[in-house]
PDB file of C-alpha atoms in Angstrom:
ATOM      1  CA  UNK A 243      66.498   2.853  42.571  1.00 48.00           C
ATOM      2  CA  UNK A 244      64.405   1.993  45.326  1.00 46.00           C
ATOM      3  CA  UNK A 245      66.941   0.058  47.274  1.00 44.00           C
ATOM      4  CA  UNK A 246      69.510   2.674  46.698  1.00 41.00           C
ATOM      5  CA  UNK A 247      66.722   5.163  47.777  1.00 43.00           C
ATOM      6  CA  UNK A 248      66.374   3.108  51.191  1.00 42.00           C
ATOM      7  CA  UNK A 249      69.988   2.799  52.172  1.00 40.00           C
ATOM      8  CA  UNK A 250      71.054   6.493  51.407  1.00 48.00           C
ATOM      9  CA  UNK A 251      73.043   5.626  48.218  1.00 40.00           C
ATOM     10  CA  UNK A 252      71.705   8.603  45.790  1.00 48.00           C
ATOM     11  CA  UNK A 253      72.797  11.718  45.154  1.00 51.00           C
ATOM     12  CA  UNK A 254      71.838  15.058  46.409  1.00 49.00           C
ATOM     13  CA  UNK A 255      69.294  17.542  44.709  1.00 44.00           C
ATOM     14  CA  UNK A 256      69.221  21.457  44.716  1.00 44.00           C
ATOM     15  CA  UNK A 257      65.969  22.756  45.221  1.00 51.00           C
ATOM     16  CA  UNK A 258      65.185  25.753  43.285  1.00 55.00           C
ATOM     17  CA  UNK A 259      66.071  27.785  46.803  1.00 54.00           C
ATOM     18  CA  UNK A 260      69.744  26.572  45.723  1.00 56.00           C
ATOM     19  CA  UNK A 261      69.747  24.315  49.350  1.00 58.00           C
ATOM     20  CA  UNK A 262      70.714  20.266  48.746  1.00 53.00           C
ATOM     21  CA  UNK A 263      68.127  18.175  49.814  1.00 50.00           C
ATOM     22  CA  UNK A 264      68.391  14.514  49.837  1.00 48.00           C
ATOM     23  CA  UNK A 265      67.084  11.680  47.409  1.00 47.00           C
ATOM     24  CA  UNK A 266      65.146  10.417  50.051  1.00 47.00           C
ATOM     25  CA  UNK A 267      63.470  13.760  50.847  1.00 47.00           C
ATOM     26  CA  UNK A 268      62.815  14.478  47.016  1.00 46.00           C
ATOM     27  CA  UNK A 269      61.303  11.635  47.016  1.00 47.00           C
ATOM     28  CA  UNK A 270      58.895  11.266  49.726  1.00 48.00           C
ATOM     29  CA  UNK A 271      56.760  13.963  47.877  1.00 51.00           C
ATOM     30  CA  UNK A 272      57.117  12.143  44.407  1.00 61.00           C
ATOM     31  CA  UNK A 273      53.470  11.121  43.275  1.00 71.00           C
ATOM     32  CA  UNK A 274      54.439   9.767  39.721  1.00 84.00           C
ATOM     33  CA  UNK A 275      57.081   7.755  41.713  1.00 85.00           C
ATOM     34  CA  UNK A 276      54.944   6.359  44.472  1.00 90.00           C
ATOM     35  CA  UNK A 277      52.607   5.491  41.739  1.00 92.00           C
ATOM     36  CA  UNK A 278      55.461   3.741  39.785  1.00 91.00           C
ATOM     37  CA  UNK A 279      56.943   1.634  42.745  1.00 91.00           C
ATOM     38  CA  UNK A 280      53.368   0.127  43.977  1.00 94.00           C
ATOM     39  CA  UNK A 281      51.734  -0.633  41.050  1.00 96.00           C
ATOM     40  CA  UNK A 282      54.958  -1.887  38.809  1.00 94.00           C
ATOM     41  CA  UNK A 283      55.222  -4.625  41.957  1.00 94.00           C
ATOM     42  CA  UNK A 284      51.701  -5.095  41.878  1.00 96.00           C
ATOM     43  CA  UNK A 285      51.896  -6.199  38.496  1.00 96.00           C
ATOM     44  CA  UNK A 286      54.795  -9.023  39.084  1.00 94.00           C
ATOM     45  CA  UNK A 287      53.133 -11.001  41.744  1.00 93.00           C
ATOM     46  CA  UNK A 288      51.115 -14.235  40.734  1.00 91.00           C
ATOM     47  CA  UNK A 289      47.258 -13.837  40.126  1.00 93.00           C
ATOM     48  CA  UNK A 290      46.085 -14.998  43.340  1.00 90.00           C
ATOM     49  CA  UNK A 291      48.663 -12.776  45.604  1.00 91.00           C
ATOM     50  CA  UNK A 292      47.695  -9.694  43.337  1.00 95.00           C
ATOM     51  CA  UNK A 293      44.275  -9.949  43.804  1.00 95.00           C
ATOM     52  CA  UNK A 294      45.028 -11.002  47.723  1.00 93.00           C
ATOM     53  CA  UNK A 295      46.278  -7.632  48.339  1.00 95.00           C
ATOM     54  CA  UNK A 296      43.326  -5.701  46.020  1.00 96.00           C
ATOM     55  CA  UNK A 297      40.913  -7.641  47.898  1.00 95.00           C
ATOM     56  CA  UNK A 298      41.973  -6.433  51.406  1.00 95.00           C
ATOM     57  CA  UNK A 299      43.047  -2.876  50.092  1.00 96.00           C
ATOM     58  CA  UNK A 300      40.052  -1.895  47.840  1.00 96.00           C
ATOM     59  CA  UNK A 301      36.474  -0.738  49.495  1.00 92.00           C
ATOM     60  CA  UNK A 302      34.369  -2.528  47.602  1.00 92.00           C
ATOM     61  CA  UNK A 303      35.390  -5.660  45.163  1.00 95.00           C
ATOM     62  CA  UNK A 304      33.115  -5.891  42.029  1.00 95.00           C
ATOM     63  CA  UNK A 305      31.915  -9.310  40.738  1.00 94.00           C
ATOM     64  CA  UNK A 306      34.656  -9.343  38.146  1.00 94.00           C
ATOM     65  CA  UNK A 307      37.143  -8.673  40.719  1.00 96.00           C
ATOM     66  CA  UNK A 308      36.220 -11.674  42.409  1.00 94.00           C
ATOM     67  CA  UNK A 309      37.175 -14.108  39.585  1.00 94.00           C
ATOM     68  CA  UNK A 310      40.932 -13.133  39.816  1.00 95.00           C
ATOM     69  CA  UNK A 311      41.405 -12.693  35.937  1.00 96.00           C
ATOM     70  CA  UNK A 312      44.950 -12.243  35.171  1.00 96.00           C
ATOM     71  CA  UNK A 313      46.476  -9.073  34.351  1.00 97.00           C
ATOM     72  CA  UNK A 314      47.458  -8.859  30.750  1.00 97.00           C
ATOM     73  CA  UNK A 315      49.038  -5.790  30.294  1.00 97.00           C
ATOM     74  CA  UNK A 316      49.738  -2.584  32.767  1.00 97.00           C
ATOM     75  CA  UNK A 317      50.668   0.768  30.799  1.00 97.00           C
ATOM     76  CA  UNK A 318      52.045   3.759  32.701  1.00 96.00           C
ATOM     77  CA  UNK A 319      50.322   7.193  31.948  1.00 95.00           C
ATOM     78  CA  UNK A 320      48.869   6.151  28.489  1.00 96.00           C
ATOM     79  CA  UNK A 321      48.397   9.528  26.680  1.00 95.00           C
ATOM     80  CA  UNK A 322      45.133   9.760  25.054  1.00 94.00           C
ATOM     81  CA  UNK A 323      43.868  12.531  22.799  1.00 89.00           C
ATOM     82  CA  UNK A 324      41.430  14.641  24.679  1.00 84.00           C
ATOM     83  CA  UNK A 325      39.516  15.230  21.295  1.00 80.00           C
ATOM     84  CA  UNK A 326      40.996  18.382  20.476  1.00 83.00           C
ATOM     85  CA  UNK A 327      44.501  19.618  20.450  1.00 82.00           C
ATOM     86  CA  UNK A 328      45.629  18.237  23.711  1.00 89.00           C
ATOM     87  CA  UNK A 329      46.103  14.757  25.459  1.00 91.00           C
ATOM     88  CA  UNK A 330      44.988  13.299  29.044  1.00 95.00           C
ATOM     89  CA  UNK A 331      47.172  11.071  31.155  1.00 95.00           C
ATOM     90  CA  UNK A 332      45.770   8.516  33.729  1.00 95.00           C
ATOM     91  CA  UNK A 333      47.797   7.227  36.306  1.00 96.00           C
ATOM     92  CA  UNK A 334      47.869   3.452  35.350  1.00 97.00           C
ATOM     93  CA  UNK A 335      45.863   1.022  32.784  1.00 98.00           C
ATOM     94  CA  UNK A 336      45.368  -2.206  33.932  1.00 98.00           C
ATOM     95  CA  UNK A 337      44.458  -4.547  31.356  1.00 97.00           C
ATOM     96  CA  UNK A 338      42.418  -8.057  31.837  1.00 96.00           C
ATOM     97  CA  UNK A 339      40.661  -9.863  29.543  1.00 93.00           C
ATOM     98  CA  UNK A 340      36.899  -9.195  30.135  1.00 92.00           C
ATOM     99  CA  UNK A 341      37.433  -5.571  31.230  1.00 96.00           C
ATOM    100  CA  UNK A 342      40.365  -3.086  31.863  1.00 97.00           C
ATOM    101  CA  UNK A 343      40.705  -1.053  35.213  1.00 97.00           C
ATOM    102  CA  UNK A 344      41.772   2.867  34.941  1.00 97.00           C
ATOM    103  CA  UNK A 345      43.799   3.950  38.295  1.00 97.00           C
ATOM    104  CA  UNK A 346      43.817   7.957  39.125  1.00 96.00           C
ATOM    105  CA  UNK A 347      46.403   8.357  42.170  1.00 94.00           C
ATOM    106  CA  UNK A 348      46.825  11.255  44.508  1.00 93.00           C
ATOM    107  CA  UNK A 349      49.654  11.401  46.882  1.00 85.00           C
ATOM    108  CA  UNK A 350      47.901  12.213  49.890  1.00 84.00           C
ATOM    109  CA  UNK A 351      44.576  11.521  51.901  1.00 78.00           C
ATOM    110  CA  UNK A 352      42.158  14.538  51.883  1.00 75.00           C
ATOM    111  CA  UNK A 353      44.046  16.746  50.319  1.00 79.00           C
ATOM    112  CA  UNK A 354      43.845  16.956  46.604  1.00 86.00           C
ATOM    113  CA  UNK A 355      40.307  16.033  45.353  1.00 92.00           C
ATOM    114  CA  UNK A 356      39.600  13.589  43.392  1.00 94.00           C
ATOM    115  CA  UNK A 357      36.736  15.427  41.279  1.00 94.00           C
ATOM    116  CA  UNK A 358      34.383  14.098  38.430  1.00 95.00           C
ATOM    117  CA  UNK A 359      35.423  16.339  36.061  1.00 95.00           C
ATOM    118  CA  UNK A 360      38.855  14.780  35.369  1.00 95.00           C
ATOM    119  CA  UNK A 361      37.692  10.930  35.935  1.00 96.00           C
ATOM    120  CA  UNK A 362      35.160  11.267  33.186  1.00 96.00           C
ATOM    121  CA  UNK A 363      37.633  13.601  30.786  1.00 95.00           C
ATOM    122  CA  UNK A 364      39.814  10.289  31.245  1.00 95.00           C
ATOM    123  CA  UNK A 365      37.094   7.924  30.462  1.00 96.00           C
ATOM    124  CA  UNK A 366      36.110   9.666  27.900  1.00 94.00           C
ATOM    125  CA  UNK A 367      39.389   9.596  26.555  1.00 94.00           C
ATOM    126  CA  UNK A 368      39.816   6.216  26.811  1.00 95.00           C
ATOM    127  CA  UNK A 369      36.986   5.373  25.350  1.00 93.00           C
ATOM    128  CA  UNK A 370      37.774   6.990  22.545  1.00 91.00           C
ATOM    129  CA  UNK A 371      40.762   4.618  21.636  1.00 90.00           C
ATOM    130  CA  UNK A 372      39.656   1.256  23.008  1.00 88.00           C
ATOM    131  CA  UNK A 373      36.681  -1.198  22.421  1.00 75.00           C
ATOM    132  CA  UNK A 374      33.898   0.676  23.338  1.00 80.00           C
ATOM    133  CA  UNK A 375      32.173  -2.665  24.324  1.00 83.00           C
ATOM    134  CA  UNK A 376      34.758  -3.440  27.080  1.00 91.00           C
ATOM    135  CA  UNK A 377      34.158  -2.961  30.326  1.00 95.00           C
ATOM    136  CA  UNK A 378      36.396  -0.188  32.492  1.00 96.00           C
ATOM    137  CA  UNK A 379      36.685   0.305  35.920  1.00 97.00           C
ATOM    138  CA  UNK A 380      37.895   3.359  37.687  1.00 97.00           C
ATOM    139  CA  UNK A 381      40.210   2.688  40.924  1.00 97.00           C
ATOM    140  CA  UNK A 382      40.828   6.060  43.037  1.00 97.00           C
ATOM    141  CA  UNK A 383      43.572   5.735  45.139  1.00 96.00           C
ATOM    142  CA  UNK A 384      43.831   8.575  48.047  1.00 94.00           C
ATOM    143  CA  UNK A 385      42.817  12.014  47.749  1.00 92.00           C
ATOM    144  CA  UNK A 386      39.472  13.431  48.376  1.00 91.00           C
ATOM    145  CA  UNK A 387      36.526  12.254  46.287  1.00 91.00           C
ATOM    146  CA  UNK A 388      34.058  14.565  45.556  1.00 91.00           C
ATOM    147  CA  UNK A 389      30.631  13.793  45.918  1.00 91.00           C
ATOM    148  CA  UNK A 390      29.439  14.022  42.338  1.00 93.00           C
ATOM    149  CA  UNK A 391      32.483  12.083  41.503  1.00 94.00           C
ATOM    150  CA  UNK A 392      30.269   9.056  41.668  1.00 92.00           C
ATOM    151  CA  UNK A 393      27.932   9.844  38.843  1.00 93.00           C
ATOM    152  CA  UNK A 394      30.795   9.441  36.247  1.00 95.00           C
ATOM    153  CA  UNK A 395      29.628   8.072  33.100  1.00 95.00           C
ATOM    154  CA  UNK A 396      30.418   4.888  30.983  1.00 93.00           C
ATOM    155  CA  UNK A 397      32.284   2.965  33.731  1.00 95.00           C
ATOM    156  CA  UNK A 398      31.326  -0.409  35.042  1.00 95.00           C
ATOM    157  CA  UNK A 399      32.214   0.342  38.757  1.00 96.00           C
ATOM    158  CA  UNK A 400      34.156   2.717  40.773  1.00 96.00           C
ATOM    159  CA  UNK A 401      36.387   1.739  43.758  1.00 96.00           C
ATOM    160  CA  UNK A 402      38.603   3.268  46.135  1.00 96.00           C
ATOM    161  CA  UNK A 403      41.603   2.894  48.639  1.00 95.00           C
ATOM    162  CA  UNK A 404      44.355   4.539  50.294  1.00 94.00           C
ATOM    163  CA  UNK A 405      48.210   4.089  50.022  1.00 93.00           C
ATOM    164  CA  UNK A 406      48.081   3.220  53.762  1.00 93.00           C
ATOM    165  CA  UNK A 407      45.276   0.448  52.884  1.00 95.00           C
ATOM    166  CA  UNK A 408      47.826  -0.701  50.242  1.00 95.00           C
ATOM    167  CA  UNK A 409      50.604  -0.951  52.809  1.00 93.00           C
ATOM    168  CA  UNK A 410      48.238  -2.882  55.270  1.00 94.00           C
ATOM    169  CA  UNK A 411      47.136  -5.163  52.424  1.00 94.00           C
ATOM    170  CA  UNK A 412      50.798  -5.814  51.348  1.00 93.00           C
ATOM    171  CA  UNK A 413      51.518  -6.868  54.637  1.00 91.00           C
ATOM    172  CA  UNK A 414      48.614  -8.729  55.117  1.00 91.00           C
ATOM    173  CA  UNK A 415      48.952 -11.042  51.943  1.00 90.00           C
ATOM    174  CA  UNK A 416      52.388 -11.053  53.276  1.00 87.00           C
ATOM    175  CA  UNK A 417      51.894 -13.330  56.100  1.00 84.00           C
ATOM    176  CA  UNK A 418      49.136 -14.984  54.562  1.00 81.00           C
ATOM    177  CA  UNK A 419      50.989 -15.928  51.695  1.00 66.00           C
ATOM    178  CA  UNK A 420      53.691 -17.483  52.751  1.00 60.00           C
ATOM    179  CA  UNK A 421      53.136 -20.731  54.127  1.00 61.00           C
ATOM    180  CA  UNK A 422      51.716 -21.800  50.388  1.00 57.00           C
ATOM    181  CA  UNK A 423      54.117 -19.604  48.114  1.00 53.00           C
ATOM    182  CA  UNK A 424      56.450 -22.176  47.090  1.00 56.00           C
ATOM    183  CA  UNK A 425      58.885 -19.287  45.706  1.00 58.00           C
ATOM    184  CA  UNK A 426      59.823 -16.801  48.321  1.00 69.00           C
ATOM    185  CA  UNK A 427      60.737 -14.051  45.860  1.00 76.00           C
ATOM    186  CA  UNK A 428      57.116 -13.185  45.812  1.00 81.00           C
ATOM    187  CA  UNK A 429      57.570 -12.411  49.497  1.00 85.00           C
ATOM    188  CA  UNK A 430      60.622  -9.921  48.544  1.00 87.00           C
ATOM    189  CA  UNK A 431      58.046  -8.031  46.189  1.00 89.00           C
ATOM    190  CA  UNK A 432      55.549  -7.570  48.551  1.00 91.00           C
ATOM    191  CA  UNK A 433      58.050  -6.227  51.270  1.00 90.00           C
ATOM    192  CA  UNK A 434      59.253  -3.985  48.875  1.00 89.00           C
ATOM    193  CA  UNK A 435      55.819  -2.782  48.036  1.00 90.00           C
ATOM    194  CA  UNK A 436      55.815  -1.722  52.349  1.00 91.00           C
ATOM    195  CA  UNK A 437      59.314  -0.281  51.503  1.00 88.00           C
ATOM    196  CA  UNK A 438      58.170   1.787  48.729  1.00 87.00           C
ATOM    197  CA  UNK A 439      55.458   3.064  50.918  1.00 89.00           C
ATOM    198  CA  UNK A 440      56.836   3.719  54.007  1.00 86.00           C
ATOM    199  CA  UNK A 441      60.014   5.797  52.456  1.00 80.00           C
ATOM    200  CA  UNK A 442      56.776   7.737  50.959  1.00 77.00           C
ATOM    201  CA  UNK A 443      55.937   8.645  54.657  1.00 80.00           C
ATOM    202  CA  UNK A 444      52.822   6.002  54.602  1.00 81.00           C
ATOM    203  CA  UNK A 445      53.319   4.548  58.059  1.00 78.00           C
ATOM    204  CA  UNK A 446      50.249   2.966  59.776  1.00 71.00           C
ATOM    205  CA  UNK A 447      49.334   4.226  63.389  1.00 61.00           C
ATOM    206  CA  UNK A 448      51.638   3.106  66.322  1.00 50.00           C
ATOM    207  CA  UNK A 449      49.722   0.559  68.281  1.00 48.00           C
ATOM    208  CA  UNK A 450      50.641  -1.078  72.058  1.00 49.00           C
ATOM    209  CA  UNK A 451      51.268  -4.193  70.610  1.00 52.00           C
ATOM    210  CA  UNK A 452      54.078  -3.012  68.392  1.00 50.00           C
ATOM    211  CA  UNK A 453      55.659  -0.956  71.504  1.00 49.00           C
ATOM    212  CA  UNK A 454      58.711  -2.999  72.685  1.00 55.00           C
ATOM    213  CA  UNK A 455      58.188  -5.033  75.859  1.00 60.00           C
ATOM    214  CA  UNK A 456      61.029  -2.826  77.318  1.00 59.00           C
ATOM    215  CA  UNK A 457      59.952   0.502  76.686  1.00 53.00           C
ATOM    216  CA  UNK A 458      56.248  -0.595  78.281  1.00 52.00           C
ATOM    217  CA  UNK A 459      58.613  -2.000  81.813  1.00 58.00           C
ATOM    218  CA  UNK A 460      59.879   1.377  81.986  1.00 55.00           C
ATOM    219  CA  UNK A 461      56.755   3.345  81.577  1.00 49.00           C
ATOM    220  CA  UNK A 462      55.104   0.681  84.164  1.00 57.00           C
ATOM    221  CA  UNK A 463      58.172   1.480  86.679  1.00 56.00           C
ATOM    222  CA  UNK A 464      57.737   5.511  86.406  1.00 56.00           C
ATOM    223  CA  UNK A 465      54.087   5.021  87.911  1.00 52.00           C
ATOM    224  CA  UNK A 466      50.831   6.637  86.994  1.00 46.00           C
ATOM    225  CA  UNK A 467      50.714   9.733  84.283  1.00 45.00           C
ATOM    226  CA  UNK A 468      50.735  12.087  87.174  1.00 47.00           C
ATOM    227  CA  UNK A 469      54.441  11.282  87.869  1.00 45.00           C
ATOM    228  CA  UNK A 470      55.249  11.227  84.369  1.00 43.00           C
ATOM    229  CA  UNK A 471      53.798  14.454  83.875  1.00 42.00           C
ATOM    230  CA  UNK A 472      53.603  15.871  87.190  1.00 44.00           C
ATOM    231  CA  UNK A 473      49.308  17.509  88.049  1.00 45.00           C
ATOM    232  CA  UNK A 474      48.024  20.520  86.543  1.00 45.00           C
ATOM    233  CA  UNK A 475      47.865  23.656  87.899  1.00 43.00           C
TER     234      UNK A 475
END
């Protein structure tokens, strides 16, 4: 889906407005999705390139991160009883063997916050149909966090990133990786990981070294910003 995505090969949608809009569009706003395409790649790459990219993308690594455990098992928005007559829904579960890591995803940077009150109603949750004795970890991935979001209870740790961290830390374990990757298809993942991201609109900053060495000899031959933009008056 994601390839077809890319290269324009989906159908239309009809908003409820009744105008078409296209796959790509619909998509770019898609948090589930988003959520689905990094962290489903995440989960095929070898132990040491996973924890490669987590190690560049998260703010903080905890001891446990450090080891590089492997991951056992990564569930999509478990449902978990919320105690009474309804269920909660994290993002992702990611599953080692000393501890287990629960990811709450919002789709953009300071926008939606990321508040205490539905971190600790999943933990809670969670708790309440694993090992109590296990260790969990909470990973925020963009939004806002709120301040008191901190003092949640019954979690080892508490980390955060952004998607555009993620897409820097893809491409970072990337080039790093492949000189010693003996199979290159680990390579494909991790590009697709960048793909996924930037049809989600997560581009990083344009910097002068990525400007093409044409574009700058043109700019150099129209002279000073006065004659591009002519003075003030």
């Amino acid at each position: 889906m994601l390839k077809a995505i890319a290269h324009g090969k989906m159908a239309r949608w009809t908003a409820e407005a009744g105008e078409a809009q296209s796959a790509r569009a619909v998509y770019r706003d898609l948090e589930d999705h988003l959520t689905a395409a990094v962290f489903a790649r995440l989960s095929y790459l070898p132990t040491d390139v996973f924890w490669l990219v987590l190690s560049r993308a998260l703010d903080d690594m905890p001891t446990l991160f450090n080891q590089q455990p492997r991951l056992e098992r990564i569930t999509f928005w478990p449902r978990y009883s919320d105690g009474e007559d309804s269920y909660i829904e994290p993002d992702v579960l990611l599953e080692f063997d000393d501890f287990d890591v629960i990811v709450e995803a919002k789709r953009y940077d300071n926008t939606e916050p990321q508040t205490r009150q539905q971190v600790q109603a999943e933990i809670d949750s969670y708790r309440r149909e694993h090992a109590k004795e296990k260790r969990v970890y909470c990973m925020l991935v963009s939004g806002n966090a709120e301040d008191d979001v901190y003092q949640v209870e019954g979690i080892a740790g508490l980390v955060q990133t952004t998607w555009l961290e993620l897409r820097h830390a893809a491409r970072y374990a990337r080039h790093q990786a492949s000189e010693p990757l003996d199979h290159k298809h680990w390579l494909r993942v991790l590009e697709d990981i960048e793909q996924a991201l930037g049809l989600h609109g997560v581009q990083p900053p344009a910097r002068i070294a990525d400007i093409p060495a044409a574009l700058i000899t043109r700019i150099s031959r129209l002279g000073s910003s006065e004659h591009l933009w002519g003075e003030s008056n």
